[in-house]
């Protein structure tokens, strides 16, 4: 009980600065958490952009709906054998293409319609496929698809990420630098608080050591004093994350296709914030104790 | 219990013989003995007690406590030694946030007191009663006068049930009645087997309670071994 009382000396002497330290620490911690979440989201998006490819397979004219289905199945199976991720496919029929042309290019649509059967033979039927491929495997997959009976031609987007990849990498490095800066500011804040606590608790560790107390008993008031700032800071950061930051990240994930696969931590994120802040408080307390000793 | 062999102490930048605070001290103090250390201001009494309290190490020579050479003890042995020593410093610094009772019980607990909570509390109450501090038991230490704070420091020292008590001017801030009460307490502890060393200016006390006396002058020690009146 006396140790607990001693550990609250800083709160009694200057409650405003302790509250301020908790708020600033929680804000910095929340910033770090947000930046890390964004960085992880971008990492996953970059992976997708760099490895995901779109393959468009144009079917040869002729053949009914049954034939279209069979050819599409064979294409999906052939690509699936080479792909790292499940293959997503979308069949675009003549009717779909005509509907698109009617909306976007009504004159062309009218000309094709006027040609009758001959015009339908000119309208392409295609299967759009999306999947991730290891380096070099896409070319192999495309050449296999070309051999399937009923396939007219194949287009792929092998170099799709060539322009976007470096831009995303640049953004990632910028985020990492920002994270490092905020972490450095957060650590420096804790070091300053450790010094302030050491000054506030001066004259406690010395007598305790001379009375024969162990090193951790002598540091206990400082460690608890750090914890009394770290715990509220972690709790504030956790609440802010749960009610502000997490919904914002979820909105970002739903509104942008790029971030749709982002993993946004829930309860685990809240716990990590509280624990990190508490550990920082304890570490700063141990530091303030050793400074005095 | 205490052995000093050619113990000298000087501070950085003062290595000449003249500026040594303590010079070539020799002392043997056995368990249960009582020793006065007397001398003028700057004679080195406080430095000697600080070394014996393990707050400082000798600059040269060998200082042994409880058979351990202090220059070669492990941290855990040092903690054990410290638990057996109680110091009553000249400048008392209590923990101002704690009450008088908490200050004393914390000192006792830090010493690893194995007494039950009730035994320890009873012992503290008894000491507070003897030192005239019962009424101040639950008051914050910050509200105490210098003399009262010194008596709390004495209660802290005694509550720890040490094997060695090192008291630096323990009656310096006391009125005559309180001073004799404190000396009586220290003598009773000594009778129960605790070794006591008192550094003091109070020659009247030394004359009236005759004990082994060490006289410090210019860092040198002269030991008056016989327990009887000595002339200063």
XYZ file of C-alpha atoms in Angstrom:
525
model
C 0.000 0.000 0.000
C 2.751 2.556 0.801
C 4.421 1.703 -2.529
C 1.122 2.366 -4.294
C 0.799 5.665 -2.468
C 4.339 6.659 -3.436
C 3.707 5.726 -7.060
C 0.871 8.263 -7.201
C 3.162 11.107 -6.114
C 3.414 12.470 -9.673
C -0.395 12.418 -10.066
C -0.810 14.298 -6.778
C 1.906 16.829 -7.577
C 0.949 17.575 -11.183
C -2.248 15.853 -12.340
C -2.505 18.098 -15.403
C 0.838 17.028 -16.800
C 0.032 13.353 -16.178
C -3.303 13.690 -18.006
C -1.536 15.577 -20.803
C 1.139 12.877 -21.040
C -1.564 10.188 -21.230
C -3.468 12.034 -23.962
C -0.387 12.770 -26.068
C 0.885 9.229 -25.666
C -2.508 7.807 -26.672
C -2.708 10.100 -29.727
C 0.766 9.087 -30.899
C 0.018 5.415 -30.267
C -3.209 5.674 -32.255
C -1.313 7.346 -35.101
C 1.202 4.498 -35.097
C -1.623 1.943 -35.126
C -3.374 3.699 -38.030
C -0.172 4.056 -40.028
C 0.642 0.384 -39.461
C -2.867 -0.649 -40.553
C -2.567 1.482 -43.697
C 0.866 0.121 -44.413
C -0.381 -3.464 -44.076
C -3.385 -2.684 -46.296
C -1.151 -1.175 -48.942
C 1.192 -4.143 -48.660
C -1.687 -6.521 -49.334
C -3.055 -4.313 -52.131
C 0.400 -4.103 -53.691
C 0.690 -7.877 -53.615
C -2.602 -8.150 -55.409
C -1.782 -5.516 -57.986
C 1.618 -7.012 -58.699
C 0.470 -10.603 -58.951
C -3.142 -10.443 -60.063
C -3.720 -10.575 -63.814
C -6.727 -10.342 -66.012
C -7.018 -12.684 -68.974
C -9.602 -12.103 -71.682
C -10.359 -15.128 -73.854
C -12.319 -14.513 -77.069
C -14.329 -17.482 -78.253
C -14.398 -18.550 -81.879
C -17.671 -17.768 -83.693
C -20.331 -20.440 -83.734
C -21.485 -22.894 -81.108
C -24.516 -22.655 -78.861
C -24.838 -21.903 -75.165
C -23.852 -25.481 -74.190
C -20.659 -25.202 -76.167
C -19.920 -21.783 -74.537
C -20.314 -23.318 -71.077
C -18.009 -26.229 -71.878
C -15.310 -24.000 -73.363
C -15.529 -21.630 -70.397
C -15.146 -24.536 -67.939
C -12.092 -25.802 -69.793
C -10.536 -22.310 -69.768
C -11.138 -21.926 -66.027
C -9.662 -25.376 -65.342
C -6.622 -24.709 -67.506
C -5.901 -21.349 -65.872
C -6.670 -22.729 -62.403
C -3.874 -25.289 -62.856
C -1.358 -22.459 -63.232
C -2.839 -19.854 -60.886
C -1.934 -19.250 -57.213
C -5.397 -18.046 -56.270
C -8.874 -19.210 -57.287
C -9.826 -18.082 -60.778
C -12.758 -15.680 -61.010
C -14.511 -15.785 -64.369
C -17.183 -13.766 -66.089
C -18.704 -14.778 -69.391
C -19.691 -11.918 -71.696
C -22.259 -13.136 -74.203
C -23.250 -11.571 -77.543
C -26.362 -10.174 -75.848
C -24.206 -8.563 -73.118
C -21.951 -6.958 -75.737
C -24.924 -5.744 -77.733
C -26.475 -4.237 -74.606
C -23.196 -2.462 -73.860
C -22.995 -1.134 -77.441
C -26.606 0.015 -77.340
C -25.827 2.129 -74.308
C -22.390 3.426 -75.205
C -22.266 3.290 -78.994
C -25.852 3.328 -80.276
C -24.890 3.930 -83.929
C -22.590 0.898 -84.054
C -25.278 -1.114 -82.294
C -27.817 -0.091 -84.934
C -25.468 -1.055 -87.777
C -24.782 -4.489 -86.301
C -28.468 -5.074 -85.685
C -29.238 -4.192 -89.275
C -26.736 -6.803 -90.474
C -28.808 -9.544 -88.776
C -27.097 -12.984 -88.478
C -24.007 -11.690 -90.208
C -23.691 -8.940 -87.658
C -23.957 -11.331 -84.716
C -20.984 -13.269 -86.093
C -18.942 -10.086 -85.846
C -19.819 -9.445 -82.194
C -17.231 -11.082 -79.880
C -18.023 -13.448 -77.048
C -15.415 -13.374 -74.331
C -14.556 -14.807 -70.917
C -12.888 -12.373 -68.479
C -10.770 -14.191 -65.932
C -8.930 -12.837 -62.875
C -6.289 -14.691 -60.831
C -2.789 -14.329 -59.350
C 0.121 -16.003 -61.068
C 3.727 -16.574 -60.114
C 6.301 -14.907 -62.316
C 6.381 -16.551 -65.782
C 3.385 -18.795 -65.133
C 0.906 -16.480 -66.855
C 2.559 -16.888 -70.267
C 2.484 -20.647 -69.880
C -1.188 -20.555 -68.867
C -2.115 -18.342 -71.821
C -0.409 -20.655 -74.309
C -2.314 -23.604 -72.815
C -5.622 -21.749 -73.088
C -4.938 -20.919 -76.726
C -4.835 -24.662 -77.497
C -8.379 -25.223 -76.236
C -10.834 -25.927 -79.020
C -13.314 -23.084 -79.462
C -10.858 -20.364 -78.357
C -10.192 -17.688 -80.933
C -7.629 -15.451 -79.229
C -6.301 -14.526 -75.726
C -5.295 -11.163 -74.248
C -3.557 -10.819 -70.877
C -2.389 -7.962 -68.661
C 1.040 -9.323 -67.738
C 2.663 -5.913 -67.381
C -0.320 -4.341 -65.653
C 1.548 -3.529 -62.423
C 4.614 -2.120 -64.133
C 3.484 1.474 -63.688
C 1.413 1.171 -60.514
C 3.842 -1.002 -58.488
C 6.605 1.600 -57.998
C 4.058 4.260 -57.048
C 2.567 2.001 -54.367
C 6.044 1.066 -53.117
C 6.890 4.765 -52.818
C 3.735 5.354 -50.804
C 4.621 2.402 -48.597
C 8.070 3.805 -47.818
C 6.578 7.177 -47.054
C 4.201 5.511 -44.584
C 7.087 3.583 -43.007
C 9.086 6.796 -42.544
C 6.078 8.498 -40.979
C 5.558 5.507 -38.668
C 9.209 5.600 -37.604
C 8.958 9.323 -36.900
C 5.844 8.940 -34.779
C 7.340 5.942 -32.925
C 10.489 7.989 -32.229
C 8.375 10.863 -30.889
C 6.391 8.415 -28.751
C 9.568 6.838 -27.297
C 11.124 10.265 -26.672
C 7.945 11.293 -24.859
C 8.190 8.270 -22.601
C 11.871 8.969 -21.931
C 11.036 12.538 -20.928
C 8.282 11.228 -18.676
C 10.726 8.729 -17.136
C 13.064 11.593 -16.249
C 10.208 13.620 -14.834
C 9.078 10.647 -12.729
C 12.653 10.026 -11.571
C 12.816 13.625 -10.349
C 9.396 13.357 -8.740
C 10.267 10.090 -6.969
C 13.783 11.074 -5.979
C 14.682 10.070 -2.476
C 12.640 6.853 -2.510
C 14.860 4.273 -4.220
C 17.949 5.292 -2.227
C 16.559 4.565 1.264
C 14.807 1.423 0.010
C 18.099 0.059 -1.291
C 19.900 0.927 1.937
C 17.184 -0.871 3.861
C 18.030 -3.975 1.838
C 15.133 -3.948 -0.588
C 15.650 -5.838 -3.852
C 16.195 -3.929 -7.089
C 12.608 -4.422 -8.249
C 11.121 -3.325 -4.926
C 13.233 -0.162 -5.139
C 11.976 0.421 -8.677
C 8.359 -0.479 -7.900
C 7.113 3.101 -7.252
C 8.630 4.274 -10.552
C 7.274 1.291 -12.469
C 3.784 1.822 -11.051
C 4.014 5.570 -11.749
C 4.782 4.745 -15.392
C 1.933 2.249 -15.462
C -0.524 4.873 -14.170
C 0.206 6.911 -17.307
C 0.574 3.965 -19.705
C -2.712 2.266 -18.800
C -4.983 5.295 -19.279
C -3.084 6.200 -22.461
C -3.628 2.673 -23.790
C -7.296 2.745 -22.783
C -7.868 6.109 -24.510
C -6.083 4.886 -27.644
C -8.124 1.652 -27.588
C -11.440 3.495 -27.270
C -10.461 5.930 -30.027
C -9.422 3.017 -32.223
C -12.612 1.042 -31.608
C -15.023 3.942 -32.144
C -13.213 6.196 -34.626
C -10.231 4.649 -36.363
C -11.613 1.164 -37.016
C -14.888 2.353 -38.591
C -12.834 4.745 -40.756
C -10.581 1.903 -41.902
C -13.623 -0.279 -42.614
C -15.148 2.501 -44.688
C -11.904 2.812 -46.632
C -11.911 -0.935 -47.262
C -15.499 -0.942 -48.536
C -15.199 2.206 -50.627
C -11.957 1.292 -52.391
C -11.451 -1.918 -54.377
C -7.737 -1.573 -53.713
C -8.220 -1.961 -49.950
C -11.106 -4.437 -49.986
C -8.878 -7.298 -48.774
C -7.356 -5.249 -45.895
C -7.231 -7.039 -42.573
C -8.530 -4.613 -39.916
C -7.815 -5.875 -36.364
C -10.777 -5.903 -33.991
C -10.513 -6.892 -30.314
C -6.921 -7.991 -30.837
C -6.046 -4.469 -31.989
C -7.643 -2.960 -28.896
C -5.738 -5.367 -26.633
C -2.446 -4.726 -28.424
C -2.873 -0.966 -27.921
C -3.577 -1.314 -24.183
C -0.754 -3.814 -23.669
C 1.785 -1.796 -25.683
C 1.028 1.344 -23.733
C 1.138 -0.489 -20.392
C 4.481 -2.091 -21.282
C 5.838 1.323 -22.338
C 4.760 2.715 -18.961
C 6.413 -0.135 -17.084
C 9.610 0.195 -19.131
C 9.764 3.943 -18.533
C 9.212 3.306 -14.820
C 12.034 0.768 -14.706
C 14.188 3.331 -16.508
C 13.296 6.081 -14.034
C 14.122 3.723 -11.146
C 17.508 2.826 -12.567
C 18.233 6.506 -13.224
C 17.722 7.283 -9.568
C 19.598 4.242 -8.301
C 31.159 -7.847 13.352
C 32.951 -4.718 12.123
C 36.583 -4.848 11.082
C 38.507 -1.902 9.654
C 42.071 -2.447 8.438
C 44.002 0.603 7.309
C 40.829 2.147 5.989
C 41.258 5.519 4.324
C 38.745 7.664 2.535
C 39.347 10.601 0.298
C 37.266 12.191 -2.399
C 38.205 12.718 -6.039
C 40.707 15.528 -6.422
C 41.903 15.254 -2.817
C 44.498 12.490 -2.768
C 47.091 14.160 -0.550
C 47.403 12.897 3.003
C 46.254 16.207 4.439
C 42.940 16.119 2.604
C 42.025 12.567 3.580
C 38.732 12.465 5.416
C 39.673 9.217 7.111
C 43.215 8.010 7.417
C 44.433 4.483 8.141
C 41.602 3.556 10.523
C 41.856 0.342 12.517
C 38.852 -0.952 14.411
C 37.394 -4.217 15.689
C 33.855 -4.167 17.005
C 32.309 -7.388 18.183
C 28.659 -8.384 18.248
C 26.792 -6.768 21.125
C 29.314 -3.988 21.698
C 28.443 -0.302 22.110
C 30.750 2.343 20.698
C 30.667 6.111 20.765
C 32.451 7.864 17.924
C 33.192 11.422 18.927
C 35.033 14.235 17.259
C 34.675 17.789 16.063
C 32.937 19.002 12.949
C 34.617 17.559 9.839
C 36.437 14.897 11.835
C 34.987 12.187 9.567
C 32.287 10.721 11.840
C 29.557 10.876 9.216
C 31.870 9.513 6.503
C 32.776 6.590 8.756
C 29.116 5.822 9.421
C 28.231 6.139 5.731
C 30.925 3.583 4.908
C 29.670 1.235 7.580
C 26.124 1.687 6.243
C 27.491 0.563 2.828
C 26.638 3.926 1.272
C 30.300 4.463 0.400
C 33.334 2.224 -0.032
C 36.786 2.956 1.429
C 39.308 4.524 -0.948
C 41.873 2.086 0.418
C 42.083 -0.564 3.098
C 39.646 -3.317 4.025
C 36.221 -2.891 5.566
C 34.472 -6.071 6.677
C 30.937 -6.360 7.994
C 29.588 -9.608 9.408
C 32.735 -11.285 8.050
C 32.257 -10.064 4.470
C 34.797 -7.810 2.766
C 32.566 -5.089 1.336
C 34.775 -4.566 -1.701
C 34.080 -8.116 -2.877
C 30.483 -8.930 -2.002
C 27.818 -9.893 -4.496
C 24.703 -7.695 -4.816
C 22.558 -10.308 -3.048
C 25.023 -10.555 -0.115
C 25.105 -6.769 0.046
C 21.304 -6.753 0.314
C 21.469 -9.299 3.133
C 24.073 -7.183 4.939
C 21.964 -4.059 4.486
C 18.944 -5.818 5.955
C 20.948 -6.369 9.133
C 21.912 -2.719 9.486
C 19.793 0.215 10.597
C 20.993 3.735 10.107
C 19.769 6.833 11.898
C 21.080 9.618 9.681
C 21.967 13.102 10.838
C 19.743 14.603 8.148
C 16.513 12.667 8.341
C 14.582 12.395 5.086
C 11.235 10.701 5.528
C 8.876 9.879 2.684
C 6.632 12.919 2.860
C 3.649 11.260 1.116
C 3.394 8.560 3.771
C 2.121 8.707 7.303
C 4.429 8.188 10.264
C 3.200 4.596 10.621
C 3.655 3.859 6.910
C 7.192 5.271 6.942
C 8.130 2.902 9.746
C 6.316 -0.162 8.415
C 7.864 0.339 4.987
C 11.349 0.348 6.477
C 10.521 -2.850 8.378
C 9.094 -4.558 5.296
C 12.040 -3.549 3.131
C 14.254 -5.317 5.655
C 12.342 -8.501 4.887
C 10.665 -8.632 8.302
C 9.081 -12.041 8.706
C 6.922 -10.951 11.582
C 3.202 -11.240 10.978
C 1.278 -8.095 10.172
C -0.111 -7.887 13.702
C 3.265 -8.486 15.417
C 4.932 -5.910 13.242
C 2.137 -3.400 13.873
C 2.272 -3.982 17.640
C 6.038 -3.469 17.617
C 5.636 -0.177 15.715
C 2.874 1.013 18.085
C 5.109 0.187 21.070
C 8.040 2.118 19.582
C 5.833 5.096 18.774
C 4.581 5.051 22.356
C 8.124 4.997 23.752
C 9.203 7.807 21.448
C 6.192 9.952 22.263
C 4.788 9.804 18.752
C 1.554 7.852 19.279
C -0.576 10.908 18.590
C 1.241 11.503 15.299
C 0.893 7.924 14.062
C -1.470 8.674 11.190
C -0.188 12.142 10.360
C 1.748 12.719 7.133
C 5.506 12.792 7.673
C 5.599 16.198 5.978
C 3.844 17.715 9.016
C 6.526 16.656 11.525
C 9.077 18.926 13.180
C 12.786 18.145 12.861
C 12.910 16.484 16.291
C 9.833 14.387 15.574
C 11.206 13.322 12.203
C 14.409 12.235 13.915
C 12.407 10.135 16.380
C 10.523 8.543 13.479
C 13.895 7.668 11.935
C 14.859 6.034 15.240
C 11.594 4.071 15.235
C 12.340 3.012 11.643
C 15.761 1.779 12.726
C 14.467 -0.167 15.716
C 11.404 -1.623 13.951
C 13.724 -3.401 11.559
C 15.226 -5.436 14.456
C 18.760 -5.009 13.076
C 22.003 -6.587 14.246
C 23.837 -3.283 13.906
C 22.568 0.248 14.574
C 24.544 3.174 13.218
C 23.302 6.439 14.689
C 24.655 9.789 13.523
C 23.862 12.438 16.146
C 20.605 10.678 17.116
C 19.819 13.211 19.806
C 20.966 16.295 17.948
C 17.461 17.707 17.419
C 15.983 16.561 20.768
C 15.234 18.237 24.039
C 17.155 16.730 27.028
C 14.273 14.481 28.167
C 13.703 13.047 24.693
C 17.458 12.649 24.230
C 17.761 10.498 27.324
C 14.686 8.493 26.283
C 16.334 7.755 22.936
C 19.624 6.806 24.543
C 17.717 4.519 26.903
C 16.068 2.798 23.921
C 19.410 2.326 22.188
C 20.981 0.942 25.369
C 18.116 -1.542 25.761
C 18.620 -2.679 22.154
C 22.312 -3.084 22.936
C 21.487 -5.164 26.012
C 19.381 -7.462 23.849
C 22.472 -8.157 21.700
C 22.354 -5.467 19.027
C 25.646 -3.784 18.223
C 25.318 -0.002 18.482
C 27.603 2.712 17.170
C 26.749 6.337 17.909
C 28.503 9.322 16.392
C 27.913 12.306 18.633
C 28.995 15.748 19.720
C 27.227 15.309 23.024
C 30.076 14.831 25.502
C 27.678 14.968 28.417
C 25.991 11.816 27.125
C 29.352 10.091 26.735
C 30.396 11.070 30.244
C 27.170 9.908 31.872
C 26.759 6.618 29.994
C 30.194 5.120 29.957
C 30.949 2.965 26.968
C 33.781 2.157 24.595
C 34.717 5.377 22.805
C 36.562 6.161 19.592
C 37.915 9.680 19.178
C 38.264 10.955 15.612
C 40.552 13.873 14.852
C 41.864 14.889 11.436
C 40.711 11.567 10.049
C 42.713 9.550 12.587
C 41.100 7.403 15.247
C 42.103 6.913 18.861
C 40.259 4.203 20.687
C 39.445 4.506 24.362
C 38.821 0.866 25.114
C 37.916 0.916 28.786
C 34.312 1.485 29.593
C 34.725 4.336 31.967
C 35.123 8.080 32.125
C 37.430 9.519 29.548
C 38.819 13.006 29.226
C 38.411 15.029 26.048
